Coordinates of C-alpha atoms in Angstrom, one line a residue:
Chain Q
M29 CA 175.3 107.5 47.5
P30 CA 173.2 105.8 44.8
S31 CA 174.6 102.3 45.3
T32 CA 173.1 102.0 48.8
S33 CA 169.6 102.4 47.6
L34 CA 169.9 99.0 45.9
H35 CA 170.5 97.3 49.2
G36 CA 168.2 99.0 51.6
A37 CA 165.9 102.0 52.1
S38 CA 167.7 105.3 52.5
A39 CA 167.7 107.0 55.9
G40 CA 164.9 109.3 54.8
D41 CA 162.7 106.3 53.8
R42 CA 163.5 104.6 57.1
I43 CA 162.5 107.7 59.2
Y44 CA 159.4 108.1 57.1
R45 CA 158.4 104.5 57.6
F46 CA 159.1 104.7 61.3
A47 CA 157.0 107.9 61.7
T48 CA 154.0 106.7 59.8
T49 CA 154.1 103.3 61.6
A50 CA 154.2 105.1 64.9
F51 CA 151.2 107.3 64.0
A52 CA 149.2 104.4 62.7
L53 CA 149.9 102.3 65.8
S54 CA 149.1 105.1 68.2
I55 CA 145.4 105.0 67.4
P56 CA 144.8 101.3 68.3
L57 CA 147.1 101.8 71.3
L58 CA 144.9 104.7 72.4
L59 CA 141.8 102.6 72.2
V60 CA 143.5 99.8 74.2
L61 CA 144.7 102.3 76.9
L62 CA 141.2 103.8 77.1
G63 CA 139.6 100.4 77.6
V64 CA 142.2 99.4 80.2
E65 CA 141.8 102.7 82.0
V66 CA 138.0 102.5 82.1
A67 CA 138.1 98.9 83.2
V68 CA 140.6 99.6 86.0
A69 CA 138.5 102.5 87.3
A70 CA 135.4 100.4 87.1
W71 CA 136.9 97.5 88.9
P72 CA 136.0 98.4 92.5
A73 CA 132.3 98.8 91.6
L74 CA 132.2 95.6 89.5
K75 CA 133.9 93.7 92.2
A76 CA 131.6 95.0 94.9
F77 CA 128.3 94.4 93.1
K78 CA 129.3 91.6 90.8
F79 CA 126.5 90.5 88.6
S80 CA 123.9 92.6 90.3
F81 CA 125.6 95.6 88.8
L82 CA 124.0 94.5 85.5
T83 CA 120.8 93.1 86.8
S84 CA 119.7 95.3 89.8
S85 CA 117.6 98.4 89.5
D86 CA 118.8 100.0 92.7
W87 CA 120.9 103.0 92.1
D88 CA 121.4 104.8 95.3
A89 CA 124.4 107.1 95.5
V90 CA 123.6 108.0 99.1
N91 CA 123.7 104.5 100.4
G92 CA 126.3 103.4 97.9
V93 CA 124.3 100.7 96.1
F94 CA 124.6 100.6 92.4
G95 CA 122.7 98.5 89.9
A96 CA 122.7 99.8 86.3
A97 CA 120.0 97.6 84.8
P98 CA 117.5 100.4 84.0
A99 CA 120.2 102.4 82.1
I100 CA 121.3 99.3 80.2
Y101 CA 117.7 98.5 79.4
G102 CA 116.9 102.1 78.4
T103 CA 119.9 102.2 76.1
I104 CA 119.0 99.0 74.4
V105 CA 115.3 99.8 74.1
S106 CA 115.6 103.4 72.9
S107 CA 118.2 102.3 70.3
A108 CA 116.1 99.3 69.2
L109 CA 113.1 101.6 68.9
A110 CA 115.1 104.1 66.9
L111 CA 116.2 101.3 64.5
V112 CA 112.6 100.0 64.1
I113 CA 111.5 103.5 63.1
A114 CA 114.5 104.6 61.1
T115 CA 115.4 101.5 59.1
P116 CA 112.4 101.3 56.8
L117 CA 112.5 105.0 56.3
A118 CA 116.2 105.0 55.6
I119 CA 116.1 102.1 53.2
G120 CA 113.2 103.8 51.4
V121 CA 115.1 107.0 51.0
A122 CA 118.2 105.1 49.8
I123 CA 116.1 103.1 47.2
F124 CA 114.5 106.3 46.0
L125 CA 117.8 108.0 45.7
S126 CA 119.8 105.2 44.0
E127 CA 117.0 103.7 41.8
F128 CA 114.2 106.2 41.1
A129 CA 115.3 109.8 41.7
P130 CA 115.9 111.8 38.6
A131 CA 119.5 113.0 38.4
W132 CA 118.7 116.6 39.2
L133 CA 116.9 115.6 42.5
R134 CA 119.4 113.0 43.6
Q135 CA 122.2 115.2 44.8
P136 CA 120.1 117.8 46.7
V137 CA 118.0 115.2 48.5
A138 CA 121.1 113.1 49.4
F139 CA 122.7 116.3 50.6
F140 CA 119.9 117.2 52.9
V141 CA 119.6 113.7 54.3
D142 CA 123.3 113.7 55.0
L143 CA 122.9 117.1 56.6
L144 CA 120.8 115.5 59.3
A145 CA 124.0 114.0 60.6
A146 CA 125.6 117.4 60.9
I147 CA 123.1 119.0 63.2
P148 CA 124.5 119.3 66.7
S149 CA 123.0 116.8 69.2
V150 CA 122.0 119.6 71.6
V151 CA 120.0 121.2 68.9
Y152 CA 118.1 118.0 68.4
G153 CA 117.6 118.0 72.2
L154 CA 116.2 121.5 72.2
W155 CA 113.9 120.7 69.3
G156 CA 112.9 117.6 71.3
I157 CA 112.0 119.6 74.4
F158 CA 110.1 122.4 72.7
V159 CA 108.5 120.6 69.7
L160 CA 108.6 116.8 69.9
V161 CA 107.8 116.3 73.5
P162 CA 104.7 118.7 73.5
L163 CA 103.6 117.1 70.3
L164 CA 103.8 113.7 71.8
R165 CA 102.0 114.7 75.0
E166 CA 99.2 116.7 73.3
H167 CA 98.6 114.6 70.2
V168 CA 100.5 111.4 69.6
M169 CA 100.2 109.8 73.0
P170 CA 96.5 110.4 73.4
F171 CA 96.0 109.2 69.8
L172 CA 97.9 106.0 70.4
A173 CA 96.3 105.3 73.7
D174 CA 92.7 106.3 73.2
R175 CA 92.0 106.4 69.5
L176 CA 93.9 103.2 68.6
H177 CA 93.0 101.7 71.9
L178 CA 96.6 100.7 72.6
G179 CA 96.4 102.2 76.1
N180 CA 95.4 98.8 77.5
T181 CA 98.6 97.1 76.3
P182 CA 101.6 97.4 78.5
F183 CA 103.6 99.2 75.9
F184 CA 101.4 102.3 75.7
S185 CA 100.0 102.4 79.2
G186 CA 100.3 105.0 81.9
P187 CA 100.1 108.8 81.9
A188 CA 101.5 110.8 79.0
Y189 CA 104.1 113.0 80.6
G190 CA 105.9 113.7 77.4
P191 CA 109.5 113.0 78.2
S192 CA 109.7 109.3 77.6
M193 CA 111.3 106.3 76.0
L194 CA 109.1 107.0 73.0
A195 CA 110.5 110.5 72.7
A196 CA 114.1 109.2 73.0
G197 CA 113.5 106.5 70.4
L198 CA 112.0 109.0 67.9
I199 CA 114.7 111.6 68.3
L200 CA 117.3 108.8 67.9
A201 CA 115.6 107.6 64.8
I202 CA 116.0 111.0 63.2
M203 CA 119.6 111.1 64.2
V204 CA 120.6 107.7 62.9
L205 CA 118.6 107.9 59.7
P206 CA 121.3 109.6 57.7
Y207 CA 123.9 107.0 58.7
I208 CA 121.7 104.0 57.7
S209 CA 120.5 105.8 54.6
S210 CA 123.9 106.8 53.2
V211 CA 125.5 103.4 53.8
T212 CA 122.5 101.8 52.1
R213 CA 122.7 104.1 49.2
E214 CA 126.4 103.3 48.7
V215 CA 125.8 99.6 48.9
L216 CA 122.9 99.8 46.5
M217 CA 124.9 101.7 44.0
A218 CA 127.7 99.1 44.3
V219 CA 125.4 96.3 43.1
P220 CA 126.8 95.4 39.7
R221 CA 124.9 96.4 36.6
A222 CA 125.2 92.8 35.5
Q223 CA 122.9 91.7 38.4
R224 CA 120.3 94.3 37.5
E225 CA 120.5 93.4 33.8
A226 CA 120.2 89.7 34.7
A227 CA 116.9 90.3 36.4
L228 CA 115.5 92.7 33.8
A229 CA 116.5 90.3 31.0
L230 CA 114.4 87.6 32.6
G231 CA 111.3 89.8 32.5
A232 CA 111.5 91.5 35.9
T233 CA 109.9 94.8 36.4
R234 CA 111.9 97.6 38.0
W235 CA 110.4 96.9 41.4
E236 CA 110.9 93.1 41.0
M237 CA 114.5 93.8 40.0
I238 CA 115.1 95.8 43.2
R239 CA 113.3 93.4 45.5
G240 CA 114.6 90.2 43.9
A241 CA 118.1 91.1 42.7
V242 CA 119.4 94.4 44.2
L243 CA 118.2 94.2 47.8
P244 CA 119.3 90.5 48.4
Y245 CA 122.7 91.3 46.9
A246 CA 123.0 94.3 49.1
S247 CA 121.5 92.8 52.2
S248 CA 124.5 92.3 54.4
G249 CA 125.8 95.7 53.5
I250 CA 122.5 97.2 54.5
M251 CA 122.7 95.2 57.7
G252 CA 126.1 96.8 58.3
G253 CA 124.5 100.3 57.8
V254 CA 121.8 99.5 60.3
I255 CA 124.3 98.3 62.9
L256 CA 126.4 101.4 62.3
G257 CA 123.2 103.4 63.1
L258 CA 122.8 101.2 66.2
G259 CA 126.3 102.1 67.3
R260 CA 125.4 105.8 66.9
A261 CA 122.2 105.4 68.8
L262 CA 123.8 103.4 71.7
G263 CA 126.2 106.2 72.5
E264 CA 124.1 109.2 71.8
T265 CA 124.0 111.3 75.0
M266 CA 122.8 114.9 74.8
A267 CA 119.6 114.7 72.8
V268 CA 118.5 111.6 74.6
T269 CA 119.2 113.0 78.1
M270 CA 117.1 116.1 77.2
V271 CA 113.9 114.1 76.3
I272 CA 114.0 110.7 78.0
G273 CA 113.0 111.9 81.4
N274 CA 116.0 110.4 83.3
R275 CA 114.2 108.1 85.7
H276 CA 116.1 105.1 87.0
E277 CA 113.3 102.6 86.6
I278 CA 112.5 99.8 84.1
S279 CA 109.0 100.1 82.6
A280 CA 107.5 98.3 79.7
S281 CA 105.6 101.3 78.6
L282 CA 107.1 103.5 76.0
F283 CA 105.2 106.4 77.5
A284 CA 107.2 106.1 80.8
P285 CA 110.4 108.1 81.3
G286 CA 113.6 106.0 81.3
Y287 CA 117.3 106.3 81.5
T288 CA 120.3 105.4 79.3
M289 CA 123.8 104.6 80.2
A290 CA 125.1 107.7 78.4
S291 CA 122.7 110.0 80.1
L292 CA 123.3 108.5 83.5
I293 CA 127.1 109.2 83.1
A294 CA 126.5 112.7 81.8
N295 CA 124.0 113.6 84.6
E296 CA 125.9 112.2 87.6
F297 CA 129.5 112.6 86.8
S298 CA 129.8 116.1 88.2
E299 CA 128.0 115.1 91.4
A300 CA 129.9 111.9 92.0
T301 CA 131.7 112.6 95.2
N302 CA 132.7 109.3 96.6
D303 CA 134.9 106.7 95.0
M304 CA 132.4 104.0 94.7
H305 CA 129.9 106.2 92.9
L306 CA 132.7 107.3 90.5
S307 CA 133.7 103.7 90.0
A308 CA 130.1 102.7 89.3
L309 CA 129.8 105.3 86.6
M310 CA 133.0 104.0 85.1
G311 CA 131.4 100.6 85.2
V312 CA 128.5 101.9 83.2
G313 CA 131.0 103.4 80.8
A314 CA 132.8 100.1 80.5
V315 CA 129.6 98.3 79.7
L316 CA 128.6 100.9 77.1
L317 CA 132.1 100.7 75.6
A318 CA 131.9 97.0 75.4
I319 CA 128.5 97.0 73.7
T320 CA 129.5 99.7 71.2
L321 CA 132.7 97.9 70.3
V322 CA 130.9 94.6 69.7
V323 CA 128.2 96.3 67.6
N324 CA 130.8 98.1 65.5
I325 CA 132.8 94.9 65.0
I326 CA 129.7 93.1 63.7
A327 CA 129.0 96.1 61.4
R328 CA 132.5 96.0 59.9
W329 CA 132.3 92.2 59.5
L330 CA 129.0 92.5 57.6
V331 CA 130.2 95.2 55.3
W332 CA 133.4 93.3 54.7
R333 CA 131.4 90.2 53.8
V334 CA 129.4 92.0 51.2
Q335 CA 132.4 93.6 49.7
R336 CA 134.1 90.3 49.4
Q337 CA 131.0 88.9 47.7
A338 CA 131.0 91.7 45.2
R339 CA 134.6 91.0 44.3
A340 CA 134.1 87.3 43.8
Chain F
M19 CA 111.1 77.0 8.1
T20 CA 108.1 75.5 9.7
T21 CA 105.1 77.6 10.8
T22 CA 104.8 75.9 14.1
H23 CA 107.9 77.6 15.4
T24 CA 107.8 81.2 16.3
G25 CA 110.6 83.6 17.0
A26 CA 111.2 85.1 13.6
V27 CA 112.9 88.4 14.0
A28 CA 112.7 90.9 11.1
V29 CA 114.7 94.1 11.5
E30 CA 113.8 96.9 9.1
H31 CA 115.8 100.1 8.6
Y32 CA 116.8 100.2 12.2
S33 CA 118.9 103.1 13.4
F34 CA 120.0 103.8 17.0
W35 CA 121.4 106.8 18.9
Y36 CA 123.1 107.2 22.3
G37 CA 122.3 110.8 22.8
P38 CA 123.7 112.7 19.9
K39 CA 125.9 109.8 18.8
Q40 CA 124.5 107.5 16.2
A41 CA 125.5 103.9 16.9
L42 CA 123.6 102.0 14.3
F43 CA 122.8 103.0 10.7
D44 CA 119.8 101.7 8.8
I45 CA 120.1 98.0 9.7
T46 CA 117.9 95.6 7.8
L47 CA 118.3 91.9 8.7
D48 CA 116.2 88.8 9.1
L49 CA 116.8 86.3 11.9
A50 CA 115.2 83.0 11.1
P51 CA 113.9 80.5 13.6
Q52 CA 115.9 77.3 14.1
T53 CA 119.1 79.1 13.0
I54 CA 122.1 80.6 14.7
T55 CA 123.1 84.0 13.5
A56 CA 126.6 85.3 14.5
L57 CA 127.2 89.0 14.7
I58 CA 130.8 89.8 14.1
G59 CA 132.9 92.9 13.8
P60 CA 135.5 94.9 15.6
S61 CA 134.9 96.4 19.1
G62 CA 132.5 99.3 19.1
C63 CA 131.0 98.4 15.8
G64 CA 127.5 98.3 17.2
K65 CA 126.9 94.5 17.3
S66 CA 126.1 94.5 21.1
T67 CA 124.0 97.6 20.7
F68 CA 122.1 95.8 18.0
L69 CA 121.7 92.7 20.1
R70 CA 120.4 94.7 23.1
S71 CA 117.9 96.4 20.9
I72 CA 116.0 93.1 20.3
N73 CA 115.0 92.8 23.9
R74 CA 115.0 96.5 24.6
M75 CA 117.7 96.5 27.2
H76 CA 118.4 100.1 26.1
D77 CA 115.2 101.2 27.9
L78 CA 117.4 101.5 31.0
L79 CA 119.6 104.2 29.5
P80 CA 118.2 107.7 29.4
G81 CA 118.8 109.7 26.1
T82 CA 118.7 106.8 23.7
R83 CA 116.4 106.8 20.7
S84 CA 115.8 104.7 17.6
T85 CA 114.0 104.7 14.2
G86 CA 112.9 101.8 12.1
R87 CA 111.2 98.6 13.2
I88 CA 112.1 95.3 14.9
L89 CA 109.4 92.7 14.4
L90 CA 109.1 89.6 16.5
D91 CA 106.6 87.3 14.8
G92 CA 105.1 90.4 13.2
D93 CA 104.8 92.6 16.3
D94 CA 107.0 95.7 16.6
V95 CA 109.0 95.3 19.7
L96 CA 109.9 99.0 19.7
A97 CA 106.3 100.1 20.0
P98 CA 105.9 102.1 23.2
S99 CA 102.7 100.1 24.0
L100 CA 104.5 96.8 23.9
D101 CA 104.8 95.0 27.2
V102 CA 108.6 94.9 27.8
V103 CA 108.3 92.3 30.6
H104 CA 106.5 89.9 28.2
L105 CA 109.0 90.7 25.5
R106 CA 112.0 89.8 27.7
Q107 CA 110.4 86.5 28.6
R108 CA 110.1 85.6 25.0
V109 CA 113.6 86.9 24.2
G110 CA 116.1 85.5 26.6
M111 CA 119.6 87.0 27.0
V112 CA 122.9 85.7 28.2
F113 CA 125.7 88.2 29.0
Q114 CA 129.4 88.4 28.4
R115 CA 130.3 87.8 32.0
S116 CA 128.2 85.1 33.7
N117 CA 126.0 86.9 36.2
P118 CA 124.2 84.3 38.4
F119 CA 122.4 85.7 41.4
P120 CA 124.0 85.0 44.7
K121 CA 121.3 82.5 45.4
S122 CA 121.1 78.7 45.1
I123 CA 121.4 77.0 41.7
Y124 CA 117.7 76.1 42.0
D125 CA 116.6 79.7 42.8
N126 CA 118.6 81.1 40.0
V127 CA 116.8 78.9 37.4
A128 CA 113.4 79.4 39.1
Y129 CA 113.8 83.2 39.1
G130 CA 112.1 83.8 35.8
P131 CA 109.1 81.4 36.1
R132 CA 108.5 82.7 39.6
L133 CA 108.4 86.3 38.5
N134 CA 105.2 86.5 36.5
R135 CA 103.3 83.5 37.5
S136 CA 103.2 81.6 40.7
P137 CA 104.1 78.0 39.8
S138 CA 103.5 75.2 42.3
R139 CA 106.3 73.5 43.9
T140 CA 106.2 70.5 41.6
E141 CA 105.8 72.7 38.6
T142 CA 108.9 74.7 39.5
D143 CA 110.8 71.5 40.1
E144 CA 109.9 70.4 36.6
V145 CA 110.8 73.7 35.0
V146 CA 114.1 73.8 36.8
E147 CA 115.1 70.3 35.9
Q148 CA 114.0 70.7 32.2
A149 CA 115.9 74.0 31.9
L150 CA 119.1 72.5 33.5
R151 CA 118.8 69.5 31.2
R152 CA 118.5 71.6 28.1
A153 CA 121.5 73.6 29.2
A154 CA 123.4 70.4 29.7
L155 CA 124.1 71.2 33.3
W156 CA 121.7 68.8 35.1
D157 CA 124.0 65.9 35.6
E158 CA 126.7 68.1 37.1
V159 CA 124.4 70.0 39.6
K160 CA 121.5 67.7 40.3
D161 CA 122.9 66.7 43.7
R162 CA 123.6 70.3 44.8
L163 CA 120.7 72.3 43.6
R164 CA 120.4 74.1 46.9
E165 CA 124.0 75.2 47.0
S166 CA 125.1 78.7 46.0
A167 CA 125.5 79.3 42.3
M168 CA 128.6 81.2 43.1
G169 CA 130.4 78.0 43.8
L170 CA 130.2 76.8 40.2
S171 CA 133.0 77.1 37.7
G172 CA 132.9 79.9 35.1
G173 CA 131.7 77.6 32.3
Q174 CA 129.0 76.1 34.6
Q175 CA 127.9 79.6 35.7
Q176 CA 127.5 80.6 32.1
R177 CA 125.5 77.4 31.3
L178 CA 123.4 78.2 34.4
C179 CA 122.7 81.6 33.0
I180 CA 121.6 79.9 29.8
A181 CA 119.4 77.5 31.8
R182 CA 118.0 80.5 33.7
A183 CA 117.0 82.1 30.4
L184 CA 115.6 78.9 29.0
A185 CA 113.4 78.5 32.1
N186 CA 111.2 81.3 30.7
E187 CA 110.7 79.2 27.5
P188 CA 111.8 81.9 25.2
D189 CA 111.5 81.9 21.4
V190 CA 114.7 83.8 20.9
L191 CA 118.0 83.6 22.7
L192 CA 120.5 86.4 22.5
L193 CA 124.0 85.8 23.6
D194 CA 126.5 88.6 24.0
E195 CA 130.0 87.1 23.7
P196 CA 129.0 84.3 26.0
C197 CA 132.4 82.6 25.8
S198 CA 134.8 85.5 26.0
A199 CA 135.7 84.7 29.7
L200 CA 135.8 80.9 29.3
D201 CA 138.5 78.4 28.5
P202 CA 138.4 76.3 25.3
I203 CA 136.7 73.3 26.9
A204 CA 134.0 75.3 28.5
T205 CA 133.6 77.2 25.2
Q206 CA 133.2 73.9 23.4
H207 CA 130.4 72.9 25.8
I208 CA 128.5 76.0 25.1
E209 CA 128.9 75.7 21.4
E210 CA 127.6 72.1 21.4
L211 CA 124.8 73.3 23.6
L212 CA 123.8 76.0 21.1
W213 CA 123.6 73.5 18.3
E214 CA 121.1 71.5 20.4
L215 CA 119.1 74.5 21.3
K216 CA 118.7 75.9 17.9
K217 CA 116.2 73.1 17.2
D218 CA 113.5 75.2 18.9
L219 CA 115.0 78.6 19.1
T220 CA 116.1 81.6 17.1
I221 CA 119.7 82.2 18.4
V222 CA 121.7 85.3 17.9
I223 CA 125.3 85.3 19.2
V224 CA 127.7 88.2 19.3
T225 CA 131.3 87.0 19.1
H226 CA 134.8 88.4 18.7
N227 CA 136.0 85.0 17.9
L228 CA 135.8 84.4 14.1
Q229 CA 136.5 80.7 14.4
Q230 CA 133.6 80.5 16.8
A231 CA 131.3 82.3 14.4
G232 CA 132.5 79.8 11.7
R233 CA 131.9 76.8 13.8
V234 CA 128.6 77.6 15.4
S235 CA 126.5 79.8 13.1
D236 CA 124.3 79.3 10.1
H237 CA 124.3 82.9 9.2
T238 CA 126.8 85.6 9.8
A239 CA 126.4 89.3 9.8
F240 CA 129.4 91.6 9.7
F241 CA 129.0 95.0 11.4
Y242 CA 131.5 97.8 11.0
L243 CA 131.2 101.4 12.4
G244 CA 127.5 100.9 13.1
Q245 CA 126.7 99.6 9.6
L246 CA 125.7 96.1 8.6
V247 CA 128.3 95.7 5.9
E248 CA 127.4 92.2 4.8
H249 CA 125.3 89.2 5.9
G250 CA 124.7 85.8 4.5
P251 CA 125.2 82.1 5.0
T252 CA 128.3 81.7 7.2
E253 CA 130.2 79.5 4.8
Q254 CA 129.6 82.0 1.9
L255 CA 130.6 85.0 4.0
F256 CA 133.8 83.4 5.2
T257 CA 134.9 81.9 1.9
A258 CA 133.5 84.3 -0.7
P259 CA 132.8 87.7 1.0
R260 CA 131.2 90.2 -1.4
E261 CA 132.6 93.2 0.4
E262 CA 136.2 94.2 0.6
R263 CA 135.8 95.3 4.2
T264 CA 134.4 91.9 5.2
E265 CA 137.3 90.2 3.5
A266 CA 139.8 92.5 5.2
Y267 CA 138.2 91.8 8.6
I268 CA 138.0 88.0 8.3
T269 CA 141.5 87.7 7.0
G270 CA 142.7 89.7 10.0
R271 CA 143.9 92.8 8.3
F272 CA 142.0 94.9 10.9
G273 CA 139.9 94.4 13.9

């Protein structure tokens, strides 16, 4: 009946709208359910150990004492290390690709950088065990400690085993680089031509234009890319587990083995036989989930801010 | 014309190509100091292309080429050996849409002076104040120099862009339809400002608005399909055009 369409959506439209709404709502619902489920499962451990779950370094499954501090510390330090290494590289790559690369080089290089994100984590791990870790042990660590005389500082002291916080940070840096780089590239290319021309017309050289007009304009978007990379680094499990050494101890030295929340869960989940151990692992999962969520919300907010600026 | 003022632009047989497409054909035109020259013509006639040739903004685009000469006080600005950075400090440019940097009002104006020399704090303060005064913006913004330029109105932003260009103390000021996004009041502000500024500048303004060209300019050049059809004193061009195409355009028969 054609007349009804003037007054309301037809039955087909209503079904369609209902279906798509249901699909769209199911994703946030899933996230909420996941969070609730993890929190409920973690509750016994969190209640039993309270704040010491976050601050204590004792993780003793046999005696039922669980403090996740070394894993939390390891996750944060290895991710921060990854960002410190990857951010300048990624921004450099993005600046080259968006500002300097000749057209014929732009696509291939961008493709290969993006391809880094497609390599399976376990392959990075294997490469880490057989190439990166020996390289660190034989060359890099002795060089840093002895040649650069950094061995006396707490950050580079101790024996060079190979598997270490440094190895984890390096492998994470390679893994997050494509994320930071491709977001940065997009943001740089979104800087309006008017901004570039304004700088050039005032007598800026190309580099002055990039430094003085393009990068400041893009800064919060770049920040969003960095935090997206951080989100990736925080949750990365396989490759890190394979090279970090998995020792439940906090050490200032980057040469020392460490642990991350993700590797802790991955390593112990299958062996968790009693309820408290399982609940402690869930607690670690809850902490990791909370940190990752917050980081992603901040990233989204920063990117949103730069987009709003660009429209204004 | 006095000899103490510089900024004389002489264009001789200038042609320009975007790739295979020729956009300007054998343009010869003098732009005298202390005058305002309006470039008029329908969209795509090459007037912006011509304007952007004078400070070599085309350098950014690959595949462009040109023949002929553009002399600024006798020096060929198109010579490959010419220092483009220095040229662009002597030849300021204001764009169609105001494009302040997302920085403070102060930092916007100080951008040019800070680029190539390192002025002291007091020196910068002076340059910023003087440029804002010349752009007739000082009284409106003097109490909020540290606030973001994005908070200014459209007309204020455009005057800020003029101040930003003036801070480099240019000899020539190029304006590419500076009022096309502004309301009549803001447009009037800019036009009055240009009258003040022409005392020590060579001003070239591209405009779609024929009344504006009539109000503001001493000389007018009419471009059509990449050719300079006619140029001369504004009054003469508007009242007694020599060319039929000019007459057709200014009487609104096409454009």
